CSV table of C-alpha atoms in Angstrom, one decimal:
chain,number,residue,atom,x,y,z
A,881,MET,CA,-37.1,-67.4,7.2
A,882,ALA,CA,-37.7,-66.9,10.4
A,883,GLN,CA,-38.6,-69.3,12.6
A,884,ARG,CA,-38.7,-69.2,16.5
A,885,THR,CA,-39.4,-72.1,19.3
A,886,LEU,CA,-41.2,-72.8,21.6
A,887,ALA,CA,-42.2,-75.3,24.1
A,888,SER,CA,-44.2,-77.5,24.7
A,889,PHE,CA,-47.2,-79.6,26.6
A,890,ASP,CA,-43.9,-82.4,26.9
A,891,GLY,CA,-41.0,-80.4,27.1
A,892,SER,CA,-39.6,-81.2,23.1
A,893,VAL,CA,-39.4,-78.5,20.9
A,894,ALA,CA,-42.3,-76.9,18.3
A,895,TYR,CA,-41.5,-74.9,15.3
A,896,GLU,CA,-43.9,-71.7,14.9
A,897,GLU,CA,-42.0,-70.1,11.6
A,898,ALA,CA,-42.7,-66.9,10.1
A,899,VAL,CA,-45.1,-68.1,7.0
A,900,PRO,CA,-48.9,-67.0,5.8
A,901,GLY,CA,-51.4,-69.4,7.1
A,902,MET,CA,-49.1,-70.4,9.8
A,903,VAL,CA,-51.4,-70.8,13.3
A,904,GLY,CA,-49.4,-70.8,17.1
A,905,VAL,CA,-49.5,-74.0,18.9
A,906,SER,CA,-47.5,-76.0,20.5
A,907,VAL,CA,-47.0,-79.4,19.0
A,908,ALA,CA,-44.2,-82.1,18.8
A,909,PRO,CA,-41.6,-80.8,17.0
A,910,ASP,CA,-42.7,-83.7,13.8
A,911,PHE,CA,-45.6,-81.7,13.1
A,912,LYS,CA,-46.2,-78.5,11.6
A,913,THR,CA,-49.9,-76.5,11.5
A,914,PHE,CA,-51.4,-74.4,9.1
A,915,LYS,CA,-54.5,-72.5,8.3
A,916,ARG,CA,-55.5,-73.7,4.5
A,917,TRP,CA,-54.2,-76.1,2.1
A,918,SER,CA,-52.9,-73.5,-0.4
A,919,ASP,CA,-50.3,-72.0,2.3
A,920,ILE,CA,-48.3,-75.1,2.4
A,921,ALA,CA,-47.1,-74.3,-1.2
A,922,GLY,CA,-45.3,-71.2,0.1
A,923,ALA,CA,-43.6,-72.6,2.7
A,924,THR,CA,-40.3,-74.3,3.8
A,925,ILE,CA,-40.3,-77.0,6.7
A,926,PRO,CA,-37.4,-78.4,8.1
A,927,GLU,CA,-36.4,-81.7,7.6
A,928,GLY,CA,-37.7,-82.9,10.9
A,929,VAL,CA,-40.9,-82.1,10.3
A,930,THR,CA,-42.4,-85.2,8.7
A,931,ALA,CA,-46.2,-84.3,8.7
A,932,LEU,CA,-48.3,-80.7,8.7
A,933,LEU,CA,-51.9,-80.4,10.2
A,934,VAL,CA,-54.2,-78.5,8.3
A,935,ASN,CA,-56.9,-76.7,9.6
A,936,GLY,CA,-59.0,-75.8,5.9
A,937,ARG,CA,-58.8,-77.5,2.5
A,938,VAL,CA,-60.2,-73.4,0.6
A,939,THR,CA,-60.9,-71.6,4.1
A,940,HIS,CA,-60.6,-72.9,7.7
A,941,GLY,CA,-63.3,-75.1,9.0
A,942,ASP,CA,-64.1,-76.3,5.7
A,943,CYS,CA,-63.7,-79.8,5.5
A,944,GLY,CA,-65.2,-80.2,9.4
A,945,ALA,CA,-62.1,-82.1,10.7
A,946,VAL,CA,-57.8,-81.3,10.6
A,947,MET,CA,-56.4,-82.8,7.8
A,948,ILE,CA,-52.9,-84.6,8.5
A,949,LEU,CA,-51.0,-85.0,5.4
A,950,ARG,CA,-47.2,-87.0,5.6
A,951,ARG,CA,-44.5,-86.4,4.1
A,952,VAL,CA,-43.7,-89.1,1.4
A,953,LEU,CA,-41.4,-89.2,-0.6
A,954,SER,CA,-42.3,-89.0,-4.8
A,955,GLU,CA,-45.4,-87.4,-6.2
A,956,PRO,CA,-48.6,-89.7,-5.1
A,957,THR,CA,-50.7,-90.9,-7.7
A,958,HIS,CA,-53.8,-89.7,-6.8
A,959,THR,CA,-54.4,-86.3,-6.7
A,960,LEU,CA,-55.0,-85.3,-2.7
A,961,TRP,CA,-51.4,-84.3,-2.6
A,962,THR,CA,-49.4,-81.1,-2.5
A,963,THR,CA,-45.6,-79.5,-2.3
A,964,SER,CA,-44.0,-77.8,0.1
A,965,ASN,CA,-40.3,-76.0,-0.4
A,966,ASP,CA,-40.3,-74.3,-3.3
A,967,GLY,CA,-41.8,-77.9,-5.0
A,968,THR,CA,-39.5,-80.5,-3.7
A,969,VAL,CA,-41.1,-82.2,-1.0
A,970,TYR,CA,-44.6,-83.7,-1.1
A,971,TRP,CA,-47.0,-84.2,1.1
A,972,ALA,CA,-50.4,-86.8,0.8
A,973,LEU,CA,-53.4,-87.1,3.1
A,974,ALA,CA,-52.9,-89.2,6.1
A,975,ASN,CA,-57.0,-89.3,7.2
A,976,ASP,CA,-58.2,-91.9,7.9
A,977,ASP,CA,-61.7,-91.0,6.8
A,978,TRP,CA,-61.1,-88.7,3.6
A,979,THR,CA,-64.9,-86.4,2.7
A,980,PRO,CA,-65.4,-84.9,-0.4
A,981,GLU,CA,-65.0,-81.3,1.2
A,982,MET,CA,-60.8,-81.9,1.8
A,983,ALA,CA,-61.4,-82.6,-2.7
A,984,GLU,CA,-62.8,-79.4,-3.0
A,985,ALA,CA,-66.7,-80.4,-3.5
A,986,PRO,CA,-68.0,-77.3,-3.6
A,987,VAL,CA,-70.9,-78.2,-1.7
A,988,ASP,CA,-73.3,-75.1,-2.9
A,989,GLY,CA,-76.6,-76.5,-4.7
A,990,VAL,CA,-75.2,-75.6,-7.7
A,991,ASN,CA,-72.0,-77.2,-9.0
A,992,ASP,CA,-71.2,-80.5,-9.5
A,993,ASP,CA,-69.4,-82.5,-5.9
A,994,ALA,CA,-69.5,-85.8,-8.0
A,995,PRO,CA,-65.5,-84.8,-9.2
A,996,ALA,CA,-64.3,-84.4,-5.7
A,997,ILE,CA,-66.8,-87.5,-4.7
A,998,ASN,CA,-64.5,-89.6,-7.3
A,999,ALA,CA,-61.2,-88.3,-6.4
A,1000,VAL,CA,-61.8,-89.5,-2.7
A,1001,LEU,CA,-62.7,-92.8,-3.9
A,1002,ALA,CA,-59.8,-92.9,-6.3
A,1003,GLY,CA,-57.2,-92.1,-3.4
A,1004,ARG,CA,-58.8,-93.8,-0.7
A,1005,GLY,CA,-61.2,-96.1,-1.6
A,1006,ARG,CA,-64.3,-94.9,0.2
A,1007,ALA,CA,-65.7,-92.1,0.4
A,1008,LYS,CA,-68.0,-90.5,3.6
A,1009,LEU,CA,-70.6,-88.1,3.7
A,1010,SER,CA,-72.0,-85.7,5.4
A,1011,ASN,CA,-73.3,-82.9,4.0
A,1012,VAL,CA,-76.0,-82.9,1.0
A,1013,TYR,CA,-74.1,-83.1,-2.0
A,1014,HIS,CA,-75.3,-82.5,-5.6
A,1015,LEU,CA,-74.7,-84.3,-8.6
A,1016,ALA,CA,-74.1,-83.7,-12.6
A,1017,THR,CA,-72.6,-86.1,-13.4
A,1018,LYS,CA,-72.2,-89.6,-11.8
A,1019,VAL,CA,-70.0,-90.5,-9.1
A,1020,ARG,CA,-68.3,-93.9,-9.7
A,1021,LEU,CA,-67.1,-97.0,-8.2
A,1022,ALA,CA,-64.5,-99.5,-8.5
A,1023,ARG,CA,-63.2,-102.6,-7.0
A,1024,ASN,CA,-63.7,-103.1,-3.4
A,1025,GLN,CA,-64.5,-99.1,-3.1
A,1026,ALA,CA,-67.3,-98.0,-0.6
A,1027,LEU,CA,-69.6,-94.9,-0.1
A,1028,GLN,CA,-71.0,-94.2,3.1
A,1029,GLY,CA,-73.6,-92.0,4.1
A,1030,PRO,CA,-75.6,-90.3,7.3
A,1031,GLY,CA,-78.1,-93.1,7.1
A,1032,ALA,CA,-81.1,-93.5,4.5
A,1033,GLU,CA,-83.1,-90.8,6.6
A,1034,ALA,CA,-81.2,-88.0,5.7
A,1035,ASP,CA,-80.5,-86.0,2.8
A,1036,CYS,CA,-77.7,-86.8,1.0
A,1037,ILE,CA,-77.0,-87.0,-2.8
A,1038,LYS,CA,-79.7,-85.2,-5.3
A,1039,LEU,CA,-79.5,-85.6,-8.5
A,1040,THR,CA,-79.0,-82.0,-11.2
A,1041,HIS,CA,-79.1,-84.2,-14.8
A,1042,ALA,CA,-80.7,-86.5,-16.4
A,1043,ASP,CA,-77.7,-88.9,-17.0
A,1044,ALA,CA,-76.3,-88.1,-13.1
A,1045,GLY,CA,-76.0,-90.6,-10.3
A,1046,VAL,CA,-74.2,-93.3,-8.8
A,1047,ILE,CA,-72.7,-96.6,-10.6
A,1048,ALA,CA,-70.5,-99.3,-10.1
A,1049,GLY,CA,-69.0,-101.3,-12.2
A,1050,ASP,CA,-69.3,-99.1,-15.8
A,1051,GLU,CA,-65.8,-98.3,-16.8
A,1052,ALA,CA,-63.8,-101.4,-14.6
A,1053,SER,CA,-64.5,-104.0,-12.0
A,1054,GLY,CA,-66.8,-102.8,-9.3
A,1055,PHE,CA,-66.5,-106.3,-7.5
A,1056,GLY,CA,-67.2,-105.8,-3.7
A,1057,ALA,CA,-68.0,-102.0,-4.0
A,1058,ASN,CA,-69.9,-100.5,-0.6
A,1059,LEU,CA,-72.6,-98.3,-0.4
A,1060,SER,CA,-74.7,-97.4,2.9
A,1061,GLY,CA,-76.5,-94.7,4.7
A,1062,LEU,CA,-77.5,-93.8,1.5
A,1063,ARG,CA,-80.3,-91.0,-0.2
A,1064,ILE,CA,-80.6,-90.5,-3.9
A,1065,ASP,CA,-83.0,-88.4,-5.1
A,1066,GLY,CA,-83.7,-87.8,-8.4
A,1067,GLN,CA,-86.0,-84.7,-8.1
A,1068,ASP,CA,-87.8,-85.8,-11.3
A,1069,ILE,CA,-85.2,-85.5,-13.0
A,1070,ALA,CA,-82.8,-87.8,-13.2
A,1071,ASP,CA,-82.8,-90.8,-15.7
A,1072,THR,CA,-81.8,-93.5,-12.6
A,1073,CYS,CA,-80.5,-93.1,-9.0
A,1074,MET,CA,-78.2,-96.0,-9.2
A,1075,GLU,CA,-76.8,-98.5,-11.0
A,1076,PHE,CA,-74.6,-101.9,-10.9
A,1077,GLY,CA,-73.4,-101.9,-14.6
A,1078,SER,CA,-72.0,-104.1,-17.1
A,1079,GLN,CA,-68.5,-104.9,-15.6
A,1080,LEU,CA,-68.1,-107.3,-13.4
A,1081,THR,CA,-69.8,-106.7,-9.5
A,1082,SER,CA,-70.4,-110.0,-7.9
A,1083,GLN,CA,-70.0,-109.9,-4.7
A,1084,SER,CA,-71.5,-105.8,-3.9
A,1085,THR,CA,-73.9,-104.8,-1.1
A,1086,LEU,CA,-76.5,-102.1,-0.7
A,1087,ARG,CA,-77.7,-101.3,3.4
A,1088,ASP,CA,-79.2,-99.0,4.3
A,1089,VAL,CA,-80.0,-97.1,1.0
A,1090,ARG,CA,-82.9,-95.0,0.0
A,1091,LEU,CA,-83.5,-93.9,-3.9
A,1092,MET,CA,-86.2,-92.0,-4.9
A,1093,ASN,CA,-88.1,-89.4,-7.8
A,1094,PHE,CA,-85.8,-91.2,-10.1
A,1095,LYS,CA,-87.6,-91.0,-14.3
A,1096,LYS,CA,-86.8,-94.7,-15.6
A,1097,TYR,CA,-85.0,-97.1,-12.7
A,1098,GLY,CA,-84.1,-96.4,-9.2
A,1099,LEU,CA,-82.2,-99.6,-9.0
A,1100,ARG,CA,-80.4,-101.1,-11.9
A,1101,VAL,CA,-78.2,-104.3,-11.8
A,1102,GLY,CA,-76.5,-105.5,-14.9
A,1103,GLN,CA,-75.1,-108.2,-17.0
A,1104,ASP,CA,-72.6,-109.1,-14.3
A,1105,SER,CA,-73.7,-109.2,-11.5
A,1106,ASP,CA,-73.4,-112.2,-9.0
A,1107,GLN,CA,-74.0,-112.4,-5.2
A,1108,LEU,CA,-76.1,-109.0,-4.8
A,1109,VAL,CA,-77.0,-108.6,-1.1
A,1110,LEU,CA,-79.8,-105.4,-0.7
A,1111,ASP,CA,-81.1,-104.8,3.2
A,1112,ARG,CA,-82.7,-101.9,4.8
A,1113,ILE,CA,-84.2,-101.2,0.4
A,1114,GLU,CA,-86.0,-98.3,0.0
A,1115,ILE,CA,-87.1,-97.5,-3.5
A,1116,GLY,CA,-89.6,-94.7,-4.5
A,1117,PRO,CA,-91.3,-93.1,-4.7
A,1118,ALA,CA,-90.9,-92.2,-8.6
A,1119,ARG,CA,-94.2,-89.7,-9.0
A,1120,ALA,CA,-92.3,-88.8,-12.3
A,1121,ALA,CA,-91.9,-92.4,-13.5
A,1122,ASN,CA,-94.0,-93.4,-15.9
A,1123,SER,CA,-95.7,-97.0,-17.1
A,1124,ASP,CA,-92.2,-98.0,-18.5
A,1125,SER,CA,-90.4,-97.6,-15.4
A,1126,TRP,CA,-89.2,-100.1,-12.7
A,1127,ALA,CA,-88.2,-99.0,-9.0
A,1128,MET,CA,-85.7,-102.3,-9.3
A,1129,HIS,CA,-83.7,-103.5,-12.8
A,1130,GLN,CA,-82.0,-107.2,-12.7
A,1131,VAL,CA,-80.5,-108.4,-15.7
A,1132,GLY,CA,-77.4,-110.0,-14.1
A,1133,PRO,CA,-77.7,-114.0,-14.8
A,1134,GLY,CA,-76.3,-114.4,-10.9
A,1135,PRO,CA,-79.2,-114.2,-8.0
A,1136,PHE,CA,-79.9,-110.8,-5.8
A,1137,TYR,CA,-80.5,-111.6,-1.5
A,1138,ALA,CA,-83.0,-109.1,0.1
A,1139,THR,CA,-84.1,-108.6,2.2
A,1140,ASN,CA,-86.9,-106.3,4.4
A,1141,VAL,CA,-87.4,-104.1,0.8
A,1142,VAL,CA,-90.1,-101.9,-0.6
A,1143,LEU,CA,-90.1,-101.3,-4.0
A,1144,ALA,CA,-92.1,-98.5,-5.9
A,1145,ALA,CA,-91.9,-96.6,-9.3
A,1146,GLY,CA,-95.2,-95.2,-9.8
A,1147,ALA,CA,-97.3,-95.6,-12.6
A,1148,GLY,CA,-94.6,-97.9,-13.2
A,1149,GLY,CA,-93.2,-101.5,-11.4
A,1150,GLY,CA,-91.8,-102.4,-8.3
A,1151,LEU,CA,-89.4,-105.7,-9.6
A,1152,PHE,CA,-88.0,-107.1,-12.8
A,1153,CYS,CA,-86.1,-109.4,-12.7
A,1154,SER,CA,-84.6,-111.6,-15.3
A,1155,SER,CA,-82.4,-113.7,-13.1
A,1156,HIS,CA,-84.1,-114.9,-9.9
A,1157,GLY,CA,-83.1,-113.6,-6.6
A,1158,THR,CA,-84.6,-113.9,-3.1
A,1159,LEU,CA,-86.3,-111.7,-1.4
A,1160,VAL,CA,-87.7,-111.6,2.5
A,1161,ASN,CA,-89.6,-109.3,4.2
A,1162,ALA,CA,-90.4,-107.6,0.5
């Protein structure tokens, strides 16, 4: 494979190889830059290169940020990795903030973005949302995972199926789950916008969140919650909610602490609580 050297700004040697997707940039010798993720598989990358800069997952610029991939010794346990050199060299995503676009979220208003968000949560433990994502299935948070949006006043998540939504602690422990800066719109389609499931969800937090247009529950809290903290939460309106719907439905044995909350569920009730909790400015 043809290779030439370029002088970088600090006098070190940079490499530019004649491979598809290569961008002609002058960088330190331990980095290489590609236009698209898919271009890496066909490349033969020198042993001294330890990181890749990738400008797009599917198309150039589609992630809103340059992706950094680091050379790793073996196949990662998550799905955000690729190989080069005929499958013999592994590269794993190494950005501090991972977005669904980095996991090929379609973000087209039609297809389900939940699998990409779940892939980011599984690989990084937290997902940063900066777009409008449509969910036909559930986004699932496990222990100490976090979902961060742009703020409750900005459109962020729209639910397109009755069973779609965001849930922590349904298949495994959701201890310490953190959700912030989210607006989840059930669009008069989804039964529940947000749920803390039947697994352990102690010491979880919900801050700066708005849940709206649900049919049954805005926020449902399951049977193994404890020390749940809610701050700056607005639930409602819910135009399609009927008389047995609730803005917040809590059956967990432990207490919850809520400050600055608004609870409304159309024809239904504001708060159902079979345990106990503290509300301030509600």
